[in-house]
């Protein structure tokens, strides 16, 4: 490694995070799980700010999976309420810092009032380019790919596309947010070594970083550690250099 690449810190353009461990954080303190989610939403605020400070342009947060609907109704309701509160309290931060909000996932599953509010904030922050906060809500990587397949199949059926014209770009173009570059760094908190159906297509060459720190304890110093680790990685993309 040249001294130049040693000293130069490489900042990922896109960081995706599987925010895990809220329940365990609460259990360790003898608190109900929802207290862990509440504390976890403070980490969301801290990490959005940390991205800004570090110059990370895209942040995708796995906030609710398609599988999470099997959780107890009380927990689901509490999570939806927290999201609503987050929008209310944090929208001004998005404007102040010119951050665009986006949602990916089966948004038709969300309570319609919440989806409306999300749409409003998305519309009001549409013009911003300094940063992008992408919330994965009722999101599943397989669901996203099935949706893409259906759209592509319909185009073939309609005679707009022939099967041999379908390539990787065709699939990418039919994902929820086709204009967003693939994540460079994928972080998972709370030590689980699995992907849990997150961004299956997009993470093909993402660098993984797993920490035992639970999401409610994951703040700017822990995020900076992940960035420092990323900066030491040598991404080869299949090459031999
Ligand atoms: C992550 O924390 C938040 C969501 C999945 C919504 P968990 O709720 O999964 O916390 P653990 O994994 O039970 O500790
Ligand atoms: C993944 O966490 C989903 C989110 C962080 C929203 P889970 O806690 O649902 O994942 P598993 O069940 O441990 O794989
Ligand atoms: Mg979990």
PDB file of C-alpha atoms and ligand atoms in Angstrom:
ATOM      1  CA  UNK A   1       0.000   0.000   0.000  1.00  0.00           C
ATOM      2  CA  UNK A   2       1.398   3.402  -0.868  1.00  0.00           C
ATOM      3  CA  UNK A   3       1.768   5.967   1.902  1.00  0.00           C
ATOM      4  CA  UNK A   4      -0.741   8.032  -0.015  1.00  0.00           C
ATOM      5  CA  UNK A   5      -3.510   5.452   0.227  1.00  0.00           C
ATOM      6  CA  UNK A   6      -2.583   4.853   3.886  1.00  0.00           C
ATOM      7  CA  UNK A   7      -3.119   8.442   4.860  1.00  0.00           C
ATOM      8  CA  UNK A   8      -6.093   9.179   2.663  1.00  0.00           C
ATOM      9  CA  UNK A   9      -9.390   8.373   4.282  1.00  0.00           C
ATOM     10  CA  UNK A  10     -11.994   7.083   1.856  1.00  0.00           C
ATOM     11  CA  UNK A  11     -15.525   8.112   2.726  1.00  0.00           C
ATOM     12  CA  UNK A  12     -18.293   5.820   1.459  1.00  0.00           C
ATOM     13  CA  UNK A  13     -20.856   7.623  -0.681  1.00  0.00           C
ATOM     14  CA  UNK A  14     -23.642   5.327   0.497  1.00  0.00           C
ATOM     15  CA  UNK A  15     -23.942   3.670   3.903  1.00  0.00           C
ATOM     16  CA  UNK A  16     -26.771   1.208   4.583  1.00  0.00           C
ATOM     17  CA  UNK A  17     -27.553   0.156   8.140  1.00  0.00           C
ATOM     18  CA  UNK A  18     -29.453  -2.787   9.612  1.00  0.00           C
ATOM     19  CA  UNK A  19     -30.443  -1.130  12.870  1.00  0.00           C
ATOM     20  CA  UNK A  20     -30.711  -4.130  15.181  1.00  0.00           C
ATOM     21  CA  UNK A  21     -30.739  -4.742  18.927  1.00  0.00           C
ATOM     22  CA  UNK A  22     -33.387  -2.366  20.282  1.00  0.00           C
ATOM     23  CA  UNK A  23     -35.226  -5.207  22.018  1.00  0.00           C
ATOM     24  CA  UNK A  24     -32.071  -6.572  23.633  1.00  0.00           C
ATOM     25  CA  UNK A  25     -31.054  -3.109  24.784  1.00  0.00           C
ATOM     26  CA  UNK A  26     -34.384  -2.803  26.597  1.00  0.00           C
ATOM     27  CA  UNK A  27     -34.322  -6.338  27.985  1.00  0.00           C
ATOM     28  CA  UNK A  28     -30.871  -5.782  29.472  1.00  0.00           C
ATOM     29  CA  UNK A  29     -32.413  -2.936  31.471  1.00  0.00           C
ATOM     30  CA  UNK A  30     -35.614  -4.707  32.402  1.00  0.00           C
ATOM     31  CA  UNK A  31     -37.588  -2.299  30.191  1.00  0.00           C
ATOM     32  CA  UNK A  32     -40.338  -2.997  27.633  1.00  0.00           C
ATOM     33  CA  UNK A  33     -39.066  -3.420  24.037  1.00  0.00           C
ATOM     34  CA  UNK A  34     -40.631  -0.136  22.986  1.00  0.00           C
ATOM     35  CA  UNK A  35     -38.206   1.741  25.250  1.00  0.00           C
ATOM     36  CA  UNK A  36     -35.433   0.256  23.147  1.00  0.00           C
ATOM     37  CA  UNK A  37     -37.121   1.517  19.984  1.00  0.00           C
ATOM     38  CA  UNK A  38     -37.463   4.974  21.520  1.00  0.00           C
ATOM     39  CA  UNK A  39     -33.790   5.081  22.398  1.00  0.00           C
ATOM     40  CA  UNK A  40     -33.029   3.704  18.926  1.00  0.00           C
ATOM     41  CA  UNK A  41     -34.771   6.641  17.279  1.00  0.00           C
ATOM     42  CA  UNK A  42     -32.289   8.932  19.048  1.00  0.00           C
ATOM     43  CA  UNK A  43     -29.532   6.952  17.346  1.00  0.00           C
ATOM     44  CA  UNK A  44     -31.227   7.605  14.005  1.00  0.00           C
ATOM     45  CA  UNK A  45     -31.022  11.315  14.637  1.00  0.00           C
ATOM     46  CA  UNK A  46     -27.367  11.024  15.711  1.00  0.00           C
ATOM     47  CA  UNK A  47     -26.349   8.988  12.668  1.00  0.00           C
ATOM     48  CA  UNK A  48     -28.099  11.296  10.188  1.00  0.00           C
ATOM     49  CA  UNK A  49     -26.025  14.097  11.691  1.00  0.00           C
ATOM     50  CA  UNK A  50     -22.868  11.985  11.696  1.00  0.00           C
ATOM     51  CA  UNK A  51     -23.311  11.321   7.973  1.00  0.00           C
ATOM     52  CA  UNK A  52     -23.497  15.014   7.357  1.00  0.00           C
ATOM     53  CA  UNK A  53     -20.332  15.628   9.365  1.00  0.00           C
ATOM     54  CA  UNK A  54     -18.482  12.850   7.584  1.00  0.00           C
ATOM     55  CA  UNK A  55     -19.663  13.704   4.063  1.00  0.00           C
ATOM     56  CA  UNK A  56     -21.684  10.525   3.487  1.00  0.00           C
ATOM     57  CA  UNK A  57     -24.187  11.431   0.806  1.00  0.00           C
ATOM     58  CA  UNK A  58     -26.655   8.548   1.035  1.00  0.00           C
ATOM     59  CA  UNK A  59     -27.846   6.838   4.191  1.00  0.00           C
ATOM     60  CA  UNK A  60     -30.293   3.943   3.953  1.00  0.00           C
ATOM     61  CA  UNK A  61     -31.835   2.755   7.205  1.00  0.00           C
ATOM     62  CA  UNK A  62     -33.616  -0.566   7.591  1.00  0.00           C
ATOM     63  CA  UNK A  63     -36.428   0.554   9.839  1.00  0.00           C
ATOM     64  CA  UNK A  64     -39.074  -2.134   9.282  1.00  0.00           C
ATOM     65  CA  UNK A  65     -38.941  -5.326   7.240  1.00  0.00           C
ATOM     66  CA  UNK A  66     -41.787  -7.120   5.444  1.00  0.00           C
ATOM     67  CA  UNK A  67     -41.187  -9.896   7.964  1.00  0.00           C
ATOM     68  CA  UNK A  68     -41.572  -7.543  10.945  1.00  0.00           C
ATOM     69  CA  UNK A  69     -45.372  -7.505  10.450  1.00  0.00           C
ATOM     70  CA  UNK A  70     -45.527 -10.793  12.362  1.00  0.00           C
ATOM     71  CA  UNK A  71     -44.486  -8.985  15.562  1.00  0.00           C
ATOM     72  CA  UNK A  72     -47.099  -8.268  18.248  1.00  0.00           C
ATOM     73  CA  UNK A  73     -49.569  -5.595  17.197  1.00  0.00           C
ATOM     74  CA  UNK A  74     -48.669  -3.386  20.160  1.00  0.00           C
ATOM     75  CA  UNK A  75     -45.022  -3.315  19.114  1.00  0.00           C
ATOM     76  CA  UNK A  76     -45.925  -2.586  15.477  1.00  0.00           C
ATOM     77  CA  UNK A  77     -48.211   0.265  16.513  1.00  0.00           C
ATOM     78  CA  UNK A  78     -45.531   1.717  18.749  1.00  0.00           C
ATOM     79  CA  UNK A  79     -43.009   1.599  15.894  1.00  0.00           C
ATOM     80  CA  UNK A  80     -45.419   3.374  13.528  1.00  0.00           C
ATOM     81  CA  UNK A  81     -46.072   6.032  16.174  1.00  0.00           C
ATOM     82  CA  UNK A  82     -42.347   6.557  16.636  1.00  0.00           C
ATOM     83  CA  UNK A  83     -41.919   7.019  12.921  1.00  0.00           C
ATOM     84  CA  UNK A  84     -44.689   9.585  12.899  1.00  0.00           C
ATOM     85  CA  UNK A  85     -43.029  11.410  15.788  1.00  0.00           C
ATOM     86  CA  UNK A  86     -39.656  11.252  14.048  1.00  0.00           C
ATOM     87  CA  UNK A  87     -41.141  12.939  10.963  1.00  0.00           C
ATOM     88  CA  UNK A  88     -42.750  15.652  13.047  1.00  0.00           C
ATOM     89  CA  UNK A  89     -39.647  16.397  15.109  1.00  0.00           C
ATOM     90  CA  UNK A  90     -36.943  15.999  12.511  1.00  0.00           C
ATOM     91  CA  UNK A  91     -38.373  17.506   9.338  1.00  0.00           C
ATOM     92  CA  UNK A  92     -36.851  20.894  10.121  1.00  0.00           C
ATOM     93  CA  UNK A  93     -33.417  19.237  10.343  1.00  0.00           C
ATOM     94  CA  UNK A  94     -33.897  17.879   6.836  1.00  0.00           C
ATOM     95  CA  UNK A  95     -34.637  21.386   5.551  1.00  0.00           C
ATOM     96  CA  UNK A  96     -31.810  23.010   7.466  1.00  0.00           C
ATOM     97  CA  UNK A  97     -29.325  20.534   6.075  1.00  0.00           C
ATOM     98  CA  UNK A  98     -30.864  20.138   2.646  1.00  0.00           C
ATOM     99  CA  UNK A  99     -31.427  16.411   3.038  1.00  0.00           C
ATOM    100  CA  UNK A 100     -33.913  14.635   0.802  1.00  0.00           C
ATOM    101  CA  UNK A 101     -36.132  11.967   2.350  1.00  0.00           C
ATOM    102  CA  UNK A 102     -37.030   8.847   0.377  1.00  0.00           C
ATOM    103  CA  UNK A 103     -38.978   5.716   1.244  1.00  0.00           C
ATOM    104  CA  UNK A 104     -38.382   2.260  -0.200  1.00  0.00           C
ATOM    105  CA  UNK A 105     -40.582  -0.751   0.483  1.00  0.00           C
ATOM    106  CA  UNK A 106     -44.201  -1.889   0.312  1.00  0.00           C
ATOM    107  CA  UNK A 107     -45.511   1.478   1.388  1.00  0.00           C
ATOM    108  CA  UNK A 108     -49.063   0.319   0.620  1.00  0.00           C
ATOM    109  CA  UNK A 109     -48.781  -1.791   3.811  1.00  0.00           C
ATOM    110  CA  UNK A 110     -48.215   1.282   5.989  1.00  0.00           C
ATOM    111  CA  UNK A 111     -51.071   3.025   7.795  1.00  0.00           C
ATOM    112  CA  UNK A 112     -52.421   5.377   5.118  1.00  0.00           C
ATOM    113  CA  UNK A 113     -52.050   8.488   7.280  1.00  0.00           C
ATOM    114  CA  UNK A 114     -48.407   7.724   7.888  1.00  0.00           C
ATOM    115  CA  UNK A 115     -47.798   7.037   4.212  1.00  0.00           C
ATOM    116  CA  UNK A 116     -49.404  10.387   3.376  1.00  0.00           C
ATOM    117  CA  UNK A 117     -47.151  12.196   5.829  1.00  0.00           C
ATOM    118  CA  UNK A 118     -44.121  10.452   4.396  1.00  0.00           C
ATOM    119  CA  UNK A 119     -45.180  11.513   0.910  1.00  0.00           C
ATOM    120  CA  UNK A 120     -45.575  15.095   2.058  1.00  0.00           C
ATOM    121  CA  UNK A 121     -42.095  15.226   3.566  1.00  0.00           C
ATOM    122  CA  UNK A 122     -40.673  13.500   0.489  1.00  0.00           C
ATOM    123  CA  UNK A 123     -42.300  16.140  -1.709  1.00  0.00           C
ATOM    124  CA  UNK A 124     -41.111  19.020   0.474  1.00  0.00           C
ATOM    125  CA  UNK A 125     -37.484  17.785   0.459  1.00  0.00           C
ATOM    126  CA  UNK A 126     -37.386  16.663  -3.147  1.00  0.00           C
ATOM    127  CA  UNK A 127     -35.203  19.484  -4.364  1.00  0.00           C
ATOM    128  CA  UNK A 128     -32.361  18.877  -1.902  1.00  0.00           C
ATOM    129  CA  UNK A 129     -29.108  17.362  -3.054  1.00  0.00           C
ATOM    130  CA  UNK A 130     -26.708  17.719  -0.132  1.00  0.00           C
ATOM    131  CA  UNK A 131     -27.786  14.486   1.515  1.00  0.00           C
ATOM    132  CA  UNK A 132     -30.260  11.642   1.104  1.00  0.00           C
ATOM    133  CA  UNK A 133     -32.004   9.769   3.878  1.00  0.00           C
ATOM    134  CA  UNK A 134     -33.646   6.606   2.590  1.00  0.00           C
ATOM    135  CA  UNK A 135     -36.000   4.792   4.956  1.00  0.00           C
ATOM    136  CA  UNK A 136     -36.656   1.130   4.213  1.00  0.00           C
ATOM    137  CA  UNK A 137     -40.206   0.539   5.471  1.00  0.00           C
ATOM    138  CA  UNK A 138     -42.084  -2.699   5.031  1.00  0.00           C
ATOM    139  CA  UNK A 139     -39.046  -3.505   2.951  1.00  0.00           C
ATOM    140  CA  UNK A 140     -37.922  -6.896   1.702  1.00  0.00           C
ATOM    141  CA  UNK A 141     -35.159  -7.524  -0.815  1.00  0.00           C
ATOM    142  CA  UNK A 142     -36.995 -10.476  -2.346  1.00  0.00           C
ATOM    143  CA  UNK A 143     -40.241  -8.515  -2.537  1.00  0.00           C
ATOM    144  CA  UNK A 144     -38.392  -5.747  -4.362  1.00  0.00           C
ATOM    145  CA  UNK A 145     -36.949  -8.200  -6.895  1.00  0.00           C
ATOM    146  CA  UNK A 146     -40.315  -9.876  -7.482  1.00  0.00           C
ATOM    147  CA  UNK A 147     -41.835  -6.462  -8.157  1.00  0.00           C
ATOM    148  CA  UNK A 148     -39.044  -5.709 -10.667  1.00  0.00           C
ATOM    149  CA  UNK A 149     -39.620  -9.088 -12.372  1.00  0.00           C
ATOM    150  CA  UNK A 150     -43.311  -8.373 -12.752  1.00  0.00           C
ATOM    151  CA  UNK A 151     -42.727  -4.965 -14.318  1.00  0.00           C
ATOM    152  CA  UNK A 152     -40.141  -6.362 -16.716  1.00  0.00           C
ATOM    153  CA  UNK A 153     -42.378  -9.323 -17.635  1.00  0.00           C
ATOM    154  CA  UNK A 154     -45.219  -6.912 -18.398  1.00  0.00           C
ATOM    155  CA  UNK A 155     -42.957  -4.882 -20.692  1.00  0.00           C
ATOM    156  CA  UNK A 156     -41.984  -8.052 -22.538  1.00  0.00           C
ATOM    157  CA  UNK A 157     -45.641  -9.050 -22.820  1.00  0.00           C
ATOM    158  CA  UNK A 158     -46.466  -5.599 -24.199  1.00  0.00           C
ATOM    159  CA  UNK A 159     -43.768  -6.028 -26.826  1.00  0.00           C
ATOM    160  CA  UNK A 160     -41.602  -3.170 -25.526  1.00  0.00           C
ATOM    161  CA  UNK A 161     -38.680  -5.397 -24.608  1.00  0.00           C
ATOM    162  CA  UNK A 162     -37.328  -8.737 -25.775  1.00  0.00           C
ATOM    163  CA  UNK A 163     -36.052 -11.275 -23.197  1.00  0.00           C
ATOM    164  CA  UNK A 164     -32.462 -11.132 -24.474  1.00  0.00           C
ATOM    165  CA  UNK A 165     -32.411  -7.376 -23.982  1.00  0.00           C
ATOM    166  CA  UNK A 166     -32.855  -7.876 -20.235  1.00  0.00           C
ATOM    167  CA  UNK A 167     -29.582  -7.187 -18.455  1.00  0.00           C
ATOM    168  CA  UNK A 168     -28.419  -6.071 -15.009  1.00  0.00           C
ATOM    169  CA  UNK A 169     -29.288  -2.472 -15.800  1.00  0.00           C
ATOM    170  CA  UNK A 170     -32.858  -3.509 -16.621  1.00  0.00           C
ATOM    171  CA  UNK A 171     -33.237  -5.079 -13.189  1.00  0.00           C
ATOM    172  CA  UNK A 172     -31.557  -2.141 -11.405  1.00  0.00           C
ATOM    173  CA  UNK A 173     -33.820   0.277 -13.251  1.00  0.00           C
ATOM    174  CA  UNK A 174     -36.916  -1.430 -11.856  1.00  0.00           C
ATOM    175  CA  UNK A 175     -36.000  -1.366  -8.166  1.00  0.00           C
ATOM    176  CA  UNK A 176     -37.723   1.026  -5.727  1.00  0.00           C
ATOM    177  CA  UNK A 177     -35.113   3.794  -6.079  1.00  0.00           C
ATOM    178  CA  UNK A 178     -33.175   3.162  -9.290  1.00  0.00           C
ATOM    179  CA  UNK A 179     -31.246   6.429  -9.191  1.00  0.00           C
ATOM    180  CA  UNK A 180     -29.561   5.716  -5.862  1.00  0.00           C
ATOM    181  CA  UNK A 181     -26.061   4.213  -6.151  1.00  0.00           C
ATOM    182  CA  UNK A 182     -25.405   0.828  -4.523  1.00  0.00           C
ATOM    183  CA  UNK A 183     -24.247   0.929  -0.883  1.00  0.00           C
ATOM    184  CA  UNK A 184     -20.492   0.957  -0.357  1.00  0.00           C
ATOM    185  CA  UNK A 185     -20.728   0.016   3.290  1.00  0.00           C
ATOM    186  CA  UNK A 186     -23.317  -2.157   5.036  1.00  0.00           C
ATOM    187  CA  UNK A 187     -23.375  -1.911   8.824  1.00  0.00           C
ATOM    188  CA  UNK A 188     -25.283  -4.264  11.117  1.00  0.00           C
ATOM    189  CA  UNK A 189     -25.469  -3.591  14.835  1.00  0.00           C
ATOM    190  CA  UNK A 190     -25.956  -6.112  17.654  1.00  0.00           C
ATOM    191  CA  UNK A 191     -23.706  -8.805  16.250  1.00  0.00           C
ATOM    192  CA  UNK A 192     -26.015 -10.876  14.043  1.00  0.00           C
ATOM    193  CA  UNK A 193     -24.181 -12.242  11.016  1.00  0.00           C
ATOM    194  CA  UNK A 194     -27.042 -12.154   8.538  1.00  0.00           C
ATOM    195  CA  UNK A 195     -28.591  -9.940   5.902  1.00  0.00           C
ATOM    196  CA  UNK A 196     -32.260 -10.438   6.898  1.00  0.00           C
ATOM    197  CA  UNK A 197     -33.592  -9.744   3.397  1.00  0.00           C
ATOM    198  CA  UNK A 198     -32.033  -6.264   3.107  1.00  0.00           C
ATOM    199  CA  UNK A 199     -31.050  -4.797  -0.296  1.00  0.00           C
ATOM    200  CA  UNK A 200     -30.186  -8.224  -1.744  1.00  0.00           C
ATOM    201  CA  UNK A 201     -29.444  -6.941  -5.223  1.00  0.00           C
ATOM    202  CA  UNK A 202     -27.708  -3.720  -4.227  1.00  0.00           C
ATOM    203  CA  UNK A 203     -25.159  -5.113  -1.738  1.00  0.00           C
ATOM    204  CA  UNK A 204     -23.355  -7.428  -4.152  1.00  0.00           C
ATOM    205  CA  UNK A 205     -20.080  -5.542  -3.620  1.00  0.00           C
ATOM    206  CA  UNK A 206     -20.777  -3.687  -0.376  1.00  0.00           C
ATOM    207  CA  UNK A 207     -18.239  -3.971   2.440  1.00  0.00           C
ATOM    208  CA  UNK A 208     -19.712  -5.550   5.590  1.00  0.00           C
ATOM    209  CA  UNK A 209     -19.201  -4.174   9.055  1.00  0.00           C
ATOM    210  CA  UNK A 210     -20.804  -5.929  12.006  1.00  0.00           C
ATOM    211  CA  UNK A 211     -20.515  -4.591  15.524  1.00  0.00           C
ATOM    212  CA  UNK A 212     -21.756  -6.061  18.809  1.00  0.00           C
ATOM    213  CA  UNK A 213     -22.907  -2.597  19.876  1.00  0.00           C
ATOM    214  CA  UNK A 214     -26.713  -2.512  20.119  1.00  0.00           C
ATOM    215  CA  UNK A 215     -28.465   0.064  17.932  1.00  0.00           C
ATOM    216  CA  UNK A 216     -29.554   2.381  20.809  1.00  0.00           C
ATOM    217  CA  UNK A 217     -25.869   2.641  21.815  1.00  0.00           C
ATOM    218  CA  UNK A 218     -24.649   3.219  18.255  1.00  0.00           C
ATOM    219  CA  UNK A 219     -23.810   6.905  17.959  1.00  0.00           C
ATOM    220  CA  UNK A 220     -21.295   9.133  16.149  1.00  0.00           C
ATOM    221  CA  UNK A 221     -18.114   7.640  17.744  1.00  0.00           C
ATOM    222  CA  UNK A 222     -19.220   4.098  16.815  1.00  0.00           C
ATOM    223  CA  UNK A 223     -20.155   5.274  13.308  1.00  0.00           C
ATOM    224  CA  UNK A 224     -16.748   6.906  12.886  1.00  0.00           C
ATOM    225  CA  UNK A 225     -15.120   3.600  13.852  1.00  0.00           C
ATOM    226  CA  UNK A 226     -17.071   1.886  11.080  1.00  0.00           C
ATOM    227  CA  UNK A 227     -15.952   4.553   8.602  1.00  0.00           C
ATOM    228  CA  UNK A 228     -12.333   4.195   9.712  1.00  0.00           C
ATOM    229  CA  UNK A 229     -12.573   0.450   9.192  1.00  0.00           C
ATOM    230  CA  UNK A 230     -14.092   0.949   5.742  1.00  0.00           C
ATOM    231  CA  UNK A 231     -11.301   3.283   4.840  1.00  0.00           C
ATOM    232  CA  UNK A 232      -8.780   0.444   5.370  1.00  0.00           C
ATOM    233  CA  UNK A 233     -10.600  -2.001   3.117  1.00  0.00           C
ATOM    234  CA  UNK A 234      -9.213  -2.825  -0.293  1.00  0.00           C
ATOM    235  CA  UNK A 235     -12.092  -3.205  -2.689  1.00  0.00           C
ATOM    236  CA  UNK A 236     -11.101  -5.371  -5.619  1.00  0.00           C
ATOM    237  CA  UNK A 237     -14.394  -5.968  -7.425  1.00  0.00           C
ATOM    238  CA  UNK A 238     -13.035  -9.254  -8.721  1.00  0.00           C
ATOM    239  CA  UNK A 239      -9.743  -7.823  -9.954  1.00  0.00           C
ATOM    240  CA  UNK A 240      -6.276  -8.903  -8.717  1.00  0.00           C
ATOM    241  CA  UNK A 241      -4.770  -5.537  -7.790  1.00  0.00           C
TER     242      UNK A 241
HETATM  243  C1  LIG B   1     -34.387  -3.498  15.543  1.00  0.00           C
HETATM  244  O1  LIG B   1     -34.376  -3.973  16.833  1.00  0.00           O
HETATM  245  C2  LIG B   1     -35.629  -2.704  15.220  1.00  0.00           C
HETATM  246  C3  LIG B   1     -36.554  -3.382  14.309  1.00  0.00           C
HETATM  247  C4  LIG B   1     -36.364  -4.540  13.714  1.00  0.00           C
HETATM  248  C5  LIG B   1     -37.795  -2.693  14.014  1.00  0.00           C
HETATM  249  P1  LIG B   1     -35.117  -5.315  17.240  1.00  0.00           P
HETATM  250  O2  LIG B   1     -36.498  -4.979  17.647  1.00  0.00           O
HETATM  251  O3  LIG B   1     -35.007  -6.340  16.190  1.00  0.00           O
HETATM  252  O4  LIG B   1     -34.262  -5.737  18.510  1.00  0.00           O
HETATM  253  P2  LIG B   1     -33.779  -7.176  18.931  1.00  0.00           P
HETATM  254  O5  LIG B   1     -33.138  -7.813  17.747  1.00  0.00           O
HETATM  255  O6  LIG B   1     -35.003  -7.916  19.364  1.00  0.00           O
HETATM  256  O7  LIG B   1     -32.811  -6.952  20.050  1.00  0.00           O
HETATM  257  C1  LIG B   2     -33.870  -6.737  10.584  1.00  0.00           C
HETATM  258  O1  LIG B   2     -33.891  -6.957  11.950  1.00  0.00           O
HETATM  259  C2  LIG B   2     -34.930  -5.743  10.220  1.00  0.00           C
HETATM  260  C3  LIG B   2     -34.693  -4.379  10.683  1.00  0.00           C
HETATM  261  C4  LIG B   2     -33.628  -3.947  11.262  1.00  0.00           C
HETATM  262  C5  LIG B   2     -35.770  -3.469  10.412  1.00  0.00           C
HETATM  263  P1  LIG B   2     -34.697  -8.191  12.579  1.00  0.00           P
HETATM  264  O2  LIG B   2     -34.427  -8.171  14.038  1.00  0.00           O
HETATM  265  O3  LIG B   2     -36.098  -8.158  12.142  1.00  0.00           O
HETATM  266  O4  LIG B   2     -33.970  -9.423  11.878  1.00  0.00           O
HETATM  267  P2  LIG B   2     -33.814 -10.944  12.336  1.00  0.00           P
HETATM  268  O5  LIG B   2     -35.195 -11.446  12.647  1.00  0.00           O
HETATM  269  O6  LIG B   2     -32.942 -10.940  13.545  1.00  0.00           O
HETATM  270  O7  LIG B   2     -33.167 -11.626  11.183  1.00  0.00           O
HETATM  271 MG1  LIG B   3     -33.662  -7.800  15.787  1.00  0.00          MG
END
